[in-house]
mmCIF file of C-alpha atoms and ligand atoms in Angstrom:
data_model
loop_
_atom_site.group_PDB
_atom_site.id
_atom_site.type_symbol
_atom_site.label_atom_id
_atom_site.label_comp_id
_atom_site.label_asym_id
_atom_site.label_seq_id
_atom_site.Cartn_x
_atom_site.Cartn_y
_atom_site.Cartn_z
ATOM 1 C CA MET A 16 34.501 -13.768 -69.668
ATOM 2 C CA SER A 17 36.839 -14.652 -71.488
ATOM 3 C CA ALA A 18 40.465 -15.516 -71.220
ATOM 4 C CA GLN A 19 43.329 -13.753 -72.422
ATOM 5 C CA ILE A 20 45.566 -16.697 -74.285
ATOM 6 C CA ILE A 21 49.302 -16.870 -73.259
ATOM 7 C CA ASP A 22 51.332 -16.888 -76.154
ATOM 8 C CA GLY A 23 53.522 -18.959 -75.751
ATOM 9 C CA LYS A 24 55.522 -19.572 -79.072
ATOM 10 C CA ALA A 25 55.367 -15.360 -79.382
ATOM 11 C CA PHE A 26 56.927 -15.373 -76.189
ATOM 12 C CA ALA A 27 59.860 -18.112 -77.344
ATOM 13 C CA ALA A 28 60.360 -16.233 -80.157
ATOM 14 C CA ASP A 29 61.220 -13.715 -78.611
ATOM 15 C CA LEU A 30 63.430 -15.321 -76.099
ATOM 16 C CA ARG A 31 65.056 -16.408 -78.744
ATOM 17 C CA THR A 32 66.253 -13.215 -80.024
ATOM 18 C CA ARG A 33 67.240 -11.926 -77.273
ATOM 19 C CA ILE A 34 69.363 -14.846 -76.933
ATOM 20 C CA ALA A 35 70.415 -14.679 -80.297
ATOM 21 C CA GLY A 36 71.665 -10.705 -79.025
ATOM 22 C CA GLU A 37 73.738 -12.255 -76.089
ATOM 23 C CA VAL A 38 75.039 -14.973 -78.470
ATOM 24 C CA ALA A 39 76.120 -12.295 -80.511
ATOM 25 C CA ARG A 40 77.627 -10.288 -77.862
ATOM 26 C CA LEU A 41 79.632 -13.246 -76.147
ATOM 27 C CA ARG A 42 81.166 -14.123 -78.977
ATOM 28 C CA ALA A 43 82.339 -10.582 -79.700
ATOM 29 C CA ALA A 44 83.809 -10.561 -76.062
ATOM 30 C CA THR A 45 85.112 -14.365 -75.484
ATOM 31 C CA GLY A 46 86.238 -15.240 -79.614
ATOM 32 C CA ARG A 47 83.488 -18.156 -79.193
ATOM 33 C CA ALA A 48 80.228 -19.550 -79.237
ATOM 34 C CA PRO A 49 77.967 -20.830 -76.476
ATOM 35 C CA GLY A 50 77.768 -25.419 -77.609
ATOM 36 C CA LEU A 51 75.399 -27.543 -76.597
ATOM 37 C CA ALA A 52 76.062 -31.117 -77.144
ATOM 38 C CA VAL A 53 72.828 -33.522 -77.226
ATOM 39 C CA VAL A 54 72.838 -37.426 -76.581
ATOM 40 C CA LEU A 55 70.651 -39.279 -78.200
ATOM 41 C CA VAL A 56 70.707 -42.984 -77.918
ATOM 42 C CA GLY A 57 68.390 -45.430 -80.078
ATOM 43 C CA GLU A 58 66.014 -44.299 -82.382
ATOM 44 C CA ASP A 59 62.688 -43.566 -80.843
ATOM 45 C CA PRO A 60 60.783 -41.676 -83.266
ATOM 46 C CA ALA A 61 59.880 -38.719 -80.566
ATOM 47 C CA SER A 62 62.499 -38.901 -79.046
ATOM 48 C CA SER A 63 64.552 -37.878 -82.796
ATOM 49 C CA VAL A 64 62.421 -35.185 -83.235
ATOM 50 C CA TYR A 65 62.741 -33.175 -80.207
ATOM 51 C CA VAL A 66 66.967 -33.648 -80.736
ATOM 52 C CA ARG A 67 66.684 -32.605 -84.586
ATOM 53 C CA SER A 68 64.306 -29.489 -83.134
ATOM 54 C CA LYS A 69 66.690 -28.790 -80.414
ATOM 55 C CA GLY A 70 70.219 -29.193 -82.659
ATOM 56 C CA LYS A 71 68.371 -26.541 -85.703
ATOM 57 C CA ALA A 72 67.199 -23.966 -82.212
ATOM 58 C CA THR A 73 70.550 -24.517 -81.634
ATOM 59 C CA ILE A 74 72.296 -23.153 -84.809
ATOM 60 C CA ALA A 75 69.589 -20.688 -85.624
ATOM 61 C CA ALA A 76 70.394 -19.062 -82.523
ATOM 62 C CA GLY A 77 74.375 -18.441 -83.347
ATOM 63 C CA MET A 78 75.814 -21.387 -81.292
ATOM 64 C CA LEU A 79 77.603 -24.665 -82.022
ATOM 65 C CA SER A 80 75.418 -27.904 -81.750
ATOM 66 C CA PHE A 81 76.835 -30.938 -81.019
ATOM 67 C CA GLU A 82 74.708 -34.419 -81.913
ATOM 68 C CA HIS A 83 75.674 -37.782 -81.087
ATOM 69 C CA ARG A 84 73.656 -40.368 -81.962
ATOM 70 C CA LEU A 85 73.989 -43.887 -79.707
ATOM 71 C CA PRO A 86 73.143 -47.718 -81.142
ATOM 72 C CA ALA A 87 69.960 -48.526 -78.944
ATOM 73 C CA ASP A 88 71.858 -51.560 -77.400
ATOM 74 C CA VAL A 89 74.867 -49.520 -76.476
ATOM 75 C CA SER A 90 76.655 -50.212 -73.131
ATOM 76 C CA GLN A 91 76.396 -48.123 -69.905
ATOM 77 C CA ASP A 92 80.214 -47.747 -69.734
ATOM 78 C CA THR A 93 80.375 -46.510 -73.680
ATOM 79 C CA LEU A 94 78.195 -43.816 -72.809
ATOM 80 C CA LEU A 95 79.485 -43.043 -69.254
ATOM 81 C CA ALA A 96 82.905 -42.960 -71.456
ATOM 82 C CA LEU A 97 81.179 -40.240 -73.457
ATOM 83 C CA VAL A 98 79.458 -38.227 -70.959
ATOM 84 C CA ALA A 99 82.822 -37.449 -69.388
ATOM 85 C CA ARG A 100 84.514 -36.659 -73.287
ATOM 86 C CA LEU A 101 81.793 -33.782 -72.888
ATOM 87 C CA ASN A 102 82.925 -33.138 -69.633
ATOM 88 C CA ALA A 103 86.308 -32.448 -70.246
ATOM 89 C CA ASP A 104 85.574 -30.502 -73.089
ATOM 90 C CA PRO A 105 85.993 -27.092 -73.143
ATOM 91 C CA THR A 106 83.989 -26.019 -76.438
ATOM 92 C CA VAL A 107 81.131 -28.150 -74.852
ATOM 93 C CA ASP A 108 78.738 -25.511 -72.801
ATOM 94 C CA GLY A 109 75.846 -27.674 -71.762
ATOM 95 C CA ILE A 110 75.189 -31.071 -72.278
ATOM 96 C CA LEU A 111 71.767 -33.367 -72.743
ATOM 97 C CA VAL A 112 70.848 -37.089 -72.654
ATOM 98 C CA GLN A 113 67.869 -37.256 -74.756
ATOM 99 C CA LEU A 114 65.363 -39.119 -72.411
ATOM 100 C CA PRO A 115 64.125 -41.842 -72.018
ATOM 101 C CA LEU A 116 66.818 -43.761 -72.703
ATOM 102 C CA PRO A 117 66.300 -47.554 -73.569
ATOM 103 C CA ARG A 118 66.084 -50.312 -71.091
ATOM 104 C CA GLY A 119 69.419 -51.591 -69.577
ATOM 105 C CA LEU A 120 70.265 -47.874 -68.967
ATOM 106 C CA ASP A 121 70.283 -46.556 -66.010
ATOM 107 C CA GLU A 122 69.122 -43.626 -66.219
ATOM 108 C CA SER A 123 70.120 -42.360 -62.569
ATOM 109 C CA ALA A 124 73.636 -43.529 -62.622
ATOM 110 C CA ILE A 125 73.908 -41.019 -66.840
ATOM 111 C CA ILE A 126 72.387 -37.963 -65.793
ATOM 112 C CA THR A 127 74.406 -37.692 -62.183
ATOM 113 C CA ALA A 128 77.872 -38.549 -64.448
ATOM 114 C CA ILE A 129 77.229 -35.079 -66.007
ATOM 115 C CA ASP A 130 78.686 -31.879 -64.762
ATOM 116 C CA PRO A 131 76.616 -30.139 -62.423
ATOM 117 C CA ASP A 132 77.574 -26.889 -64.468
ATOM 118 C CA LYS A 133 76.780 -28.347 -67.598
ATOM 119 C CA ASP A 134 73.900 -29.891 -66.398
ATOM 120 C CA VAL A 135 71.664 -27.384 -69.064
ATOM 121 C CA ASP A 136 68.279 -29.714 -68.843
ATOM 122 C CA GLY A 137 69.109 -29.085 -64.672
ATOM 123 C CA PHE A 138 68.326 -32.407 -64.047
ATOM 124 C CA HIS A 139 71.197 -33.222 -62.025
ATOM 125 C CA PRO A 140 70.615 -33.859 -58.103
ATOM 126 C CA VAL A 141 72.832 -30.989 -57.406
ATOM 127 C CA ASN A 142 70.784 -28.837 -59.371
ATOM 128 C CA ALA A 143 67.651 -30.293 -57.835
ATOM 129 C CA GLY A 144 69.263 -28.726 -54.810
ATOM 130 C CA ARG A 145 70.928 -25.850 -55.548
ATOM 131 C CA LEU A 146 66.395 -25.046 -56.608
ATOM 132 C CA ALA A 147 65.490 -26.017 -53.335
ATOM 133 C CA THR A 148 68.642 -24.423 -51.086
ATOM 134 C CA GLY A 149 68.189 -21.285 -53.625
ATOM 135 C CA LEU A 150 72.034 -21.399 -55.182
ATOM 136 C CA PRO A 151 72.309 -20.512 -58.526
ATOM 137 C CA GLY A 152 72.417 -23.423 -60.702
ATOM 138 C CA PHE A 153 70.493 -24.691 -63.854
ATOM 139 C CA VAL A 154 66.496 -25.158 -63.542
ATOM 140 C CA PRO A 155 64.650 -27.982 -65.379
ATOM 141 C CA CYS A 156 63.352 -26.106 -68.785
ATOM 142 C CA THR A 157 59.730 -26.791 -68.600
ATOM 143 C CA PRO A 158 59.118 -25.520 -65.072
ATOM 144 C CA LEU A 159 61.740 -22.509 -65.903
ATOM 145 C CA GLY A 160 59.319 -21.446 -68.919
ATOM 146 C CA CYS A 161 56.490 -22.051 -66.771
ATOM 147 C CA VAL A 162 57.571 -18.968 -64.990
ATOM 148 C CA MET A 163 58.313 -17.055 -67.773
ATOM 149 C CA LEU A 164 54.669 -17.049 -68.716
ATOM 150 C CA LEU A 165 53.560 -16.581 -65.462
ATOM 151 C CA LYS A 166 55.385 -13.353 -64.891
ATOM 152 C CA SER A 167 54.924 -11.998 -67.941
ATOM 153 C CA VAL A 168 50.678 -12.293 -67.351
ATOM 154 C CA LEU A 169 50.988 -11.467 -63.827
ATOM 155 C CA GLY A 170 54.012 -9.161 -62.720
ATOM 156 C CA ASP A 171 54.858 -10.341 -59.079
ATOM 157 C CA LEU A 172 53.621 -13.335 -57.882
ATOM 158 C CA SER A 173 54.335 -12.701 -54.618
ATOM 159 C CA GLY A 174 51.605 -14.137 -52.232
ATOM 160 C CA LYS A 175 49.451 -16.214 -54.330
ATOM 161 C CA ASP A 176 47.530 -19.216 -53.916
ATOM 162 C CA ALA A 177 49.091 -21.804 -56.748
ATOM 163 C CA VAL A 178 48.149 -25.336 -57.363
ATOM 164 C CA VAL A 179 50.658 -27.588 -58.948
ATOM 165 C CA ILE A 180 48.990 -30.674 -60.218
ATOM 166 C CA GLY A 181 51.759 -33.476 -61.058
ATOM 167 C CA ARG A 182 55.006 -34.517 -58.930
ATOM 168 C CA SER A 183 57.520 -35.525 -61.170
ATOM 169 C CA ASN A 184 60.910 -34.766 -60.553
ATOM 170 C CA ILE A 185 61.141 -32.794 -64.743
ATOM 171 C CA VAL A 186 57.879 -30.740 -63.919
ATOM 172 C CA GLY A 187 56.269 -30.750 -61.454
ATOM 173 C CA LYS A 188 58.670 -30.959 -57.788
ATOM 174 C CA PRO A 189 61.277 -28.272 -59.801
ATOM 175 C CA MET A 190 57.986 -26.291 -61.107
ATOM 176 C CA ALA A 191 56.962 -26.110 -56.909
ATOM 177 C CA GLN A 192 60.097 -24.914 -55.940
ATOM 178 C CA LEU A 193 60.128 -21.898 -58.385
ATOM 179 C CA LEU A 194 56.942 -20.987 -57.189
ATOM 180 C CA ILE A 195 57.925 -20.923 -52.975
ATOM 181 C CA ALA A 196 60.885 -18.933 -54.182
ATOM 182 C CA GLU A 197 58.931 -16.922 -56.220
ATOM 183 C CA SER A 198 56.737 -16.136 -52.989
ATOM 184 C CA CYS A 199 53.636 -17.961 -53.623
ATOM 185 C CA THR A 200 51.811 -20.367 -51.282
ATOM 186 C CA VAL A 201 52.336 -23.741 -53.053
ATOM 187 C CA THR A 202 49.555 -27.140 -52.857
ATOM 188 C CA VAL A 203 51.131 -29.963 -55.001
ATOM 189 C CA ALA A 204 48.328 -32.284 -55.867
ATOM 190 C CA HIS A 205 49.286 -35.664 -57.126
ATOM 191 C CA SER A 206 47.286 -38.920 -58.000
ATOM 192 C CA ARG A 207 46.406 -39.465 -54.525
ATOM 193 C CA THR A 208 44.869 -36.131 -53.522
ATOM 194 C CA ARG A 209 42.106 -36.262 -52.415
ATOM 195 C CA ASP A 210 38.871 -33.932 -53.865
ATOM 196 C CA LEU A 211 41.497 -32.586 -56.725
ATOM 197 C CA LYS A 212 38.586 -29.941 -57.425
ATOM 198 C CA ALA A 213 38.633 -28.680 -54.225
ATOM 199 C CA VAL A 214 42.382 -28.110 -54.112
ATOM 200 C CA VAL A 215 42.896 -26.423 -57.304
ATOM 201 C CA ALA A 216 39.259 -24.803 -56.979
ATOM 202 C CA ARG A 217 41.394 -22.298 -54.087
ATOM 203 C CA ALA A 218 44.289 -21.389 -57.284
ATOM 204 C CA ASP A 219 44.800 -18.308 -58.187
ATOM 205 C CA ILE A 220 47.525 -20.089 -60.152
ATOM 206 C CA VAL A 221 46.845 -23.813 -61.593
ATOM 207 C CA VAL A 222 49.603 -25.660 -63.105
ATOM 208 C CA ALA A 223 48.896 -29.051 -64.477
ATOM 209 C CA ALA A 224 51.431 -31.142 -65.395
ATOM 210 C CA VAL A 225 49.641 -35.010 -65.001
ATOM 211 C CA GLY A 226 49.209 -36.361 -69.403
ATOM 212 C CA ARG A 227 45.520 -36.742 -68.628
ATOM 213 C CA ALA A 228 43.327 -35.223 -71.907
ATOM 214 C CA GLN A 229 41.311 -32.535 -70.715
ATOM 215 C CA MET A 230 41.286 -33.345 -66.552
ATOM 216 C CA VAL A 231 41.010 -29.713 -65.767
ATOM 217 C CA ARG A 232 38.010 -29.030 -65.950
ATOM 218 C CA ALA A 233 36.076 -25.565 -65.774
ATOM 219 C CA ASP A 234 34.129 -25.762 -62.761
ATOM 220 C CA TRP A 235 37.224 -26.546 -60.946
ATOM 221 C CA ILE A 236 38.921 -22.947 -61.414
ATOM 222 C CA LYS A 237 38.250 -20.225 -60.269
ATOM 223 C CA PRO A 238 37.142 -17.275 -62.074
ATOM 224 C CA GLY A 239 40.199 -15.317 -62.978
ATOM 225 C CA ALA A 240 42.602 -17.510 -61.956
ATOM 226 C CA THR A 241 45.961 -18.381 -64.206
ATOM 227 C CA VAL A 242 46.243 -22.360 -65.811
ATOM 228 C CA ILE A 243 49.239 -22.733 -66.881
ATOM 229 C CA ASP A 244 48.524 -26.524 -69.266
ATOM 230 C CA VAL A 245 52.167 -28.150 -69.153
ATOM 231 C CA GLY A 246 50.660 -31.648 -70.505
ATOM 232 C CA ILE A 247 50.733 -32.927 -74.570
ATOM 233 C CA ASN A 248 48.461 -35.825 -74.877
ATOM 234 C CA ARG A 249 47.825 -37.118 -77.945
ATOM 235 C CA THR A 250 44.052 -38.542 -79.005
ATOM 236 C CA GLU A 251 42.126 -38.996 -81.786
ATOM 237 C CA ALA A 252 41.282 -34.956 -82.346
ATOM 238 C CA GLY A 253 44.927 -34.168 -82.099
ATOM 239 C CA LEU A 254 47.141 -33.084 -79.363
ATOM 240 C CA VAL A 255 45.181 -31.249 -76.531
ATOM 241 C CA GLY A 256 46.617 -30.764 -73.023
ATOM 242 C CA ASP A 257 45.599 -31.309 -69.451
ATOM 243 C CA VAL A 258 43.446 -28.739 -68.692
ATOM 244 C CA ASP A 259 39.771 -28.513 -71.221
ATOM 245 C CA PHE A 260 40.797 -25.412 -72.782
ATOM 246 C CA ALA A 261 37.706 -24.528 -74.664
ATOM 247 C CA ASP A 262 35.411 -24.680 -70.994
ATOM 248 C CA VAL A 263 38.384 -23.724 -69.061
ATOM 249 C CA ALA A 264 38.958 -20.612 -70.736
ATOM 250 C CA GLY A 265 35.771 -19.112 -70.134
ATOM 251 C CA VAL A 266 36.375 -18.803 -66.630
ATOM 252 C CA ALA A 267 40.137 -18.149 -66.093
ATOM 253 C CA GLY A 268 42.157 -15.026 -67.032
ATOM 254 C CA ALA A 269 44.965 -16.116 -68.481
ATOM 255 C CA ILE A 270 45.641 -20.036 -69.830
ATOM 256 C CA THR A 271 48.223 -21.524 -72.281
ATOM 257 C CA PRO A 272 46.769 -22.875 -75.439
ATOM 258 C CA VAL A 273 48.153 -26.907 -76.073
ATOM 259 C CA PRO A 274 49.450 -26.103 -78.991
ATOM 260 C CA GLY A 275 51.036 -23.302 -78.514
ATOM 261 C CA GLY A 276 51.772 -22.301 -74.941
ATOM 262 C CA VAL A 277 54.521 -24.578 -72.381
ATOM 263 C CA GLY A 278 55.775 -26.325 -75.641
ATOM 264 C CA PRO A 279 57.348 -24.062 -77.360
ATOM 265 C CA MET A 280 59.388 -22.604 -74.293
ATOM 266 C CA THR A 281 61.078 -25.837 -73.030
ATOM 267 C CA ILE A 282 63.719 -25.735 -76.438
ATOM 268 C CA ALA A 283 64.128 -21.497 -75.953
ATOM 269 C CA VAL A 284 65.022 -22.171 -72.230
ATOM 270 C CA LEU A 285 67.470 -24.795 -73.262
ATOM 271 C CA LEU A 286 69.277 -22.487 -75.487
ATOM 272 C CA ARG A 287 69.021 -19.736 -72.898
ATOM 273 C CA ASN A 288 70.784 -22.680 -69.699
ATOM 274 C CA THR A 289 73.157 -23.132 -72.418
ATOM 275 C CA VAL A 290 74.031 -19.142 -72.864
ATOM 276 C CA VAL A 291 74.044 -19.215 -68.986
ATOM 277 C CA SER A 292 76.037 -21.490 -68.325
ATOM 278 C CA ALA A 293 78.698 -20.404 -71.361
ATOM 279 C CA ALA A 294 78.585 -16.588 -69.541
ATOM 280 C CA ARG A 295 79.427 -17.928 -66.575
ATOM 281 C CA ARG A 296 82.790 -20.677 -67.353
ATOM 282 C CA ASP A 297 83.944 -17.195 -69.082
ATOM 283 C CA GLY A 298 83.035 -14.475 -65.873
ATOM 284 C CA PHE A 299 80.045 -12.844 -68.180
ATOM 285 C CA ALA A 300 77.117 -11.540 -67.125
ATOM 286 C CA VAL A 301 74.029 -12.514 -68.957
ATOM 287 C CA ASP A 302 70.294 -10.847 -68.616
ATOM 288 C CA LEU A 303 67.732 -13.908 -69.857
HETATM 289 P P1 NDP B 955 54.747 -37.839 -65.337
HETATM 290 O O1 NDP B 955 54.060 -38.860 -65.039
HETATM 291 O O2 NDP B 955 55.867 -38.235 -64.549
HETATM 292 O O3 NDP B 955 53.814 -37.784 -63.345
HETATM 293 C C1 NDP B 955 52.823 -37.504 -64.181
HETATM 294 C C2 NDP B 955 52.084 -36.277 -62.522
HETATM 295 O O4 NDP B 955 50.385 -36.929 -62.788
HETATM 296 C C3 NDP B 955 52.657 -37.749 -61.175
HETATM 297 O O5 NDP B 955 53.087 -36.977 -60.110
HETATM 298 C C4 NDP B 955 51.123 -38.439 -61.214
HETATM 299 O O6 NDP B 955 51.009 -38.754 -59.316
HETATM 300 C C5 NDP B 955 49.993 -36.930 -60.997
HETATM 301 N N1 NDP B 955 48.531 -37.773 -61.613
HETATM 302 C C6 NDP B 955 48.669 -39.110 -62.777
HETATM 303 N N2 NDP B 955 47.543 -38.906 -62.882
HETATM 304 C C7 NDP B 955 46.627 -37.950 -61.601
HETATM 305 C C8 NDP B 955 45.786 -37.638 -60.879
HETATM 306 N N3 NDP B 955 44.560 -38.148 -61.543
HETATM 307 N N4 NDP B 955 44.864 -36.850 -60.427
HETATM 308 C C9 NDP B 955 46.397 -35.825 -60.637
HETATM 309 N N5 NDP B 955 47.189 -36.057 -60.171
HETATM 310 C C10 NDP B 955 47.834 -37.288 -61.177
HETATM 311 O O7 NDP B 955 54.860 -36.827 -66.076
HETATM 312 P P2 NDP B 955 55.835 -35.690 -66.807
HETATM 313 O O8 NDP B 955 55.754 -34.375 -64.814
HETATM 314 O O9 NDP B 955 56.739 -36.219 -67.275
HETATM 315 O O10 NDP B 955 54.862 -34.949 -67.469
HETATM 316 C C11 NDP B 955 53.144 -34.525 -67.068
HETATM 317 C C12 NDP B 955 52.817 -33.691 -68.494
HETATM 318 O O11 NDP B 955 53.334 -33.188 -68.748
HETATM 319 C C13 NDP B 955 52.895 -34.979 -69.242
HETATM 320 O O12 NDP B 955 52.008 -34.432 -70.671
HETATM 321 C C14 NDP B 955 54.409 -34.367 -70.323
HETATM 322 O O13 NDP B 955 54.458 -35.078 -71.771
HETATM 323 C C15 NDP B 955 53.730 -32.634 -70.749
HETATM 324 N N6 NDP B 955 55.193 -32.627 -70.852
HETATM 325 C C16 NDP B 955 55.413 -31.603 -71.656
HETATM 326 C C17 NDP B 955 56.674 -30.843 -71.721
HETATM 327 C C18 NDP B 955 56.359 -29.420 -73.079
HETATM 328 O O14 NDP B 955 57.307 -29.350 -72.898
HETATM 329 N N7 NDP B 955 55.831 -29.830 -72.574
HETATM 330 C C19 NDP B 955 57.813 -31.035 -70.631
HETATM 331 C C20 NDP B 955 57.891 -32.739 -70.101
HETATM 332 C C21 NDP B 955 55.946 -32.494 -69.778
HETATM 333 P P3 NDP B 955 51.512 -39.493 -59.438
HETATM 334 O O15 NDP B 955 53.330 -39.350 -58.624
HETATM 335 O O16 NDP B 955 51.530 -39.941 -57.508
HETATM 336 O O17 NDP B 955 51.835 -40.570 -59.883
#
């Protein structure tokens, strides 16, 4: 058997086209375009690349991009003052502080200072609580993108056995919450899980968010299962996921590649969240 390859790049491109359409509609109705403010502290090369791609994608969707670059030795108070300014700025619908922050800055205090209704990354504890209790809010972009991909291949997820490997606040935990909301039976595995192979073998849906190159092997996978690989690992052979793609693709029913699977969804969903924020603030409904 050979798995269907889930084309995240194509899905994300289609989502971005739909986003641009909704931006145009909002603009026509309100006279303003949604705005996303991205804050980058320091000069971490990977973070700089992400911030640049986010800015470009924001502008390509017809939205406003506000980039704020601060030196690595910026004080906590200066950063908090910037967040307060962005919270109060009516042209800003979404605020994203690029993580990780340099040492000496209190990441949790900065995230908590963002207005939850502009927290398009969905990392604020209020948004984590809203997700856990089924209230509307913002959901972290990567797991929301994973659910969109899952629904694109499986349709209704209700009743499926799902195993999420990883329990981070930005991927594993919100992923599990989203799958519960889709009526899956969810198991969350992590570094202390006993017999991970046997746990994964039960799953109709496997989401790997670990950060260990090609850890998930073909003999862990139930034939026909859908496998979503969130991992991004740089190896001598190039970029690989947490799943041994070549072998698992021979057993799974559908699988995301790395690159070209989950990765492209993250920025597309960030734009989506920003448009949703603008629409909510202006009292409109968008279909994204
Ligand atoms: P974290 O390092 O925060 O979390 C990793 C999780 O994996 C932890 O819960 C950890 O368990 C668990 N884990 C570690 N080793 C094992 C093991 N041997 N067996 C089972 N579980 C294990 O990572 P993130 O959640 O932030 O990211 C996960 C991966 O996804 C990374 O490769 C990252 O680069 C990628 N990523 C990709 C994105 C994209 O856009 N495609 C966006 C965000 C992340 P414990 O809690 O017990 O330590």
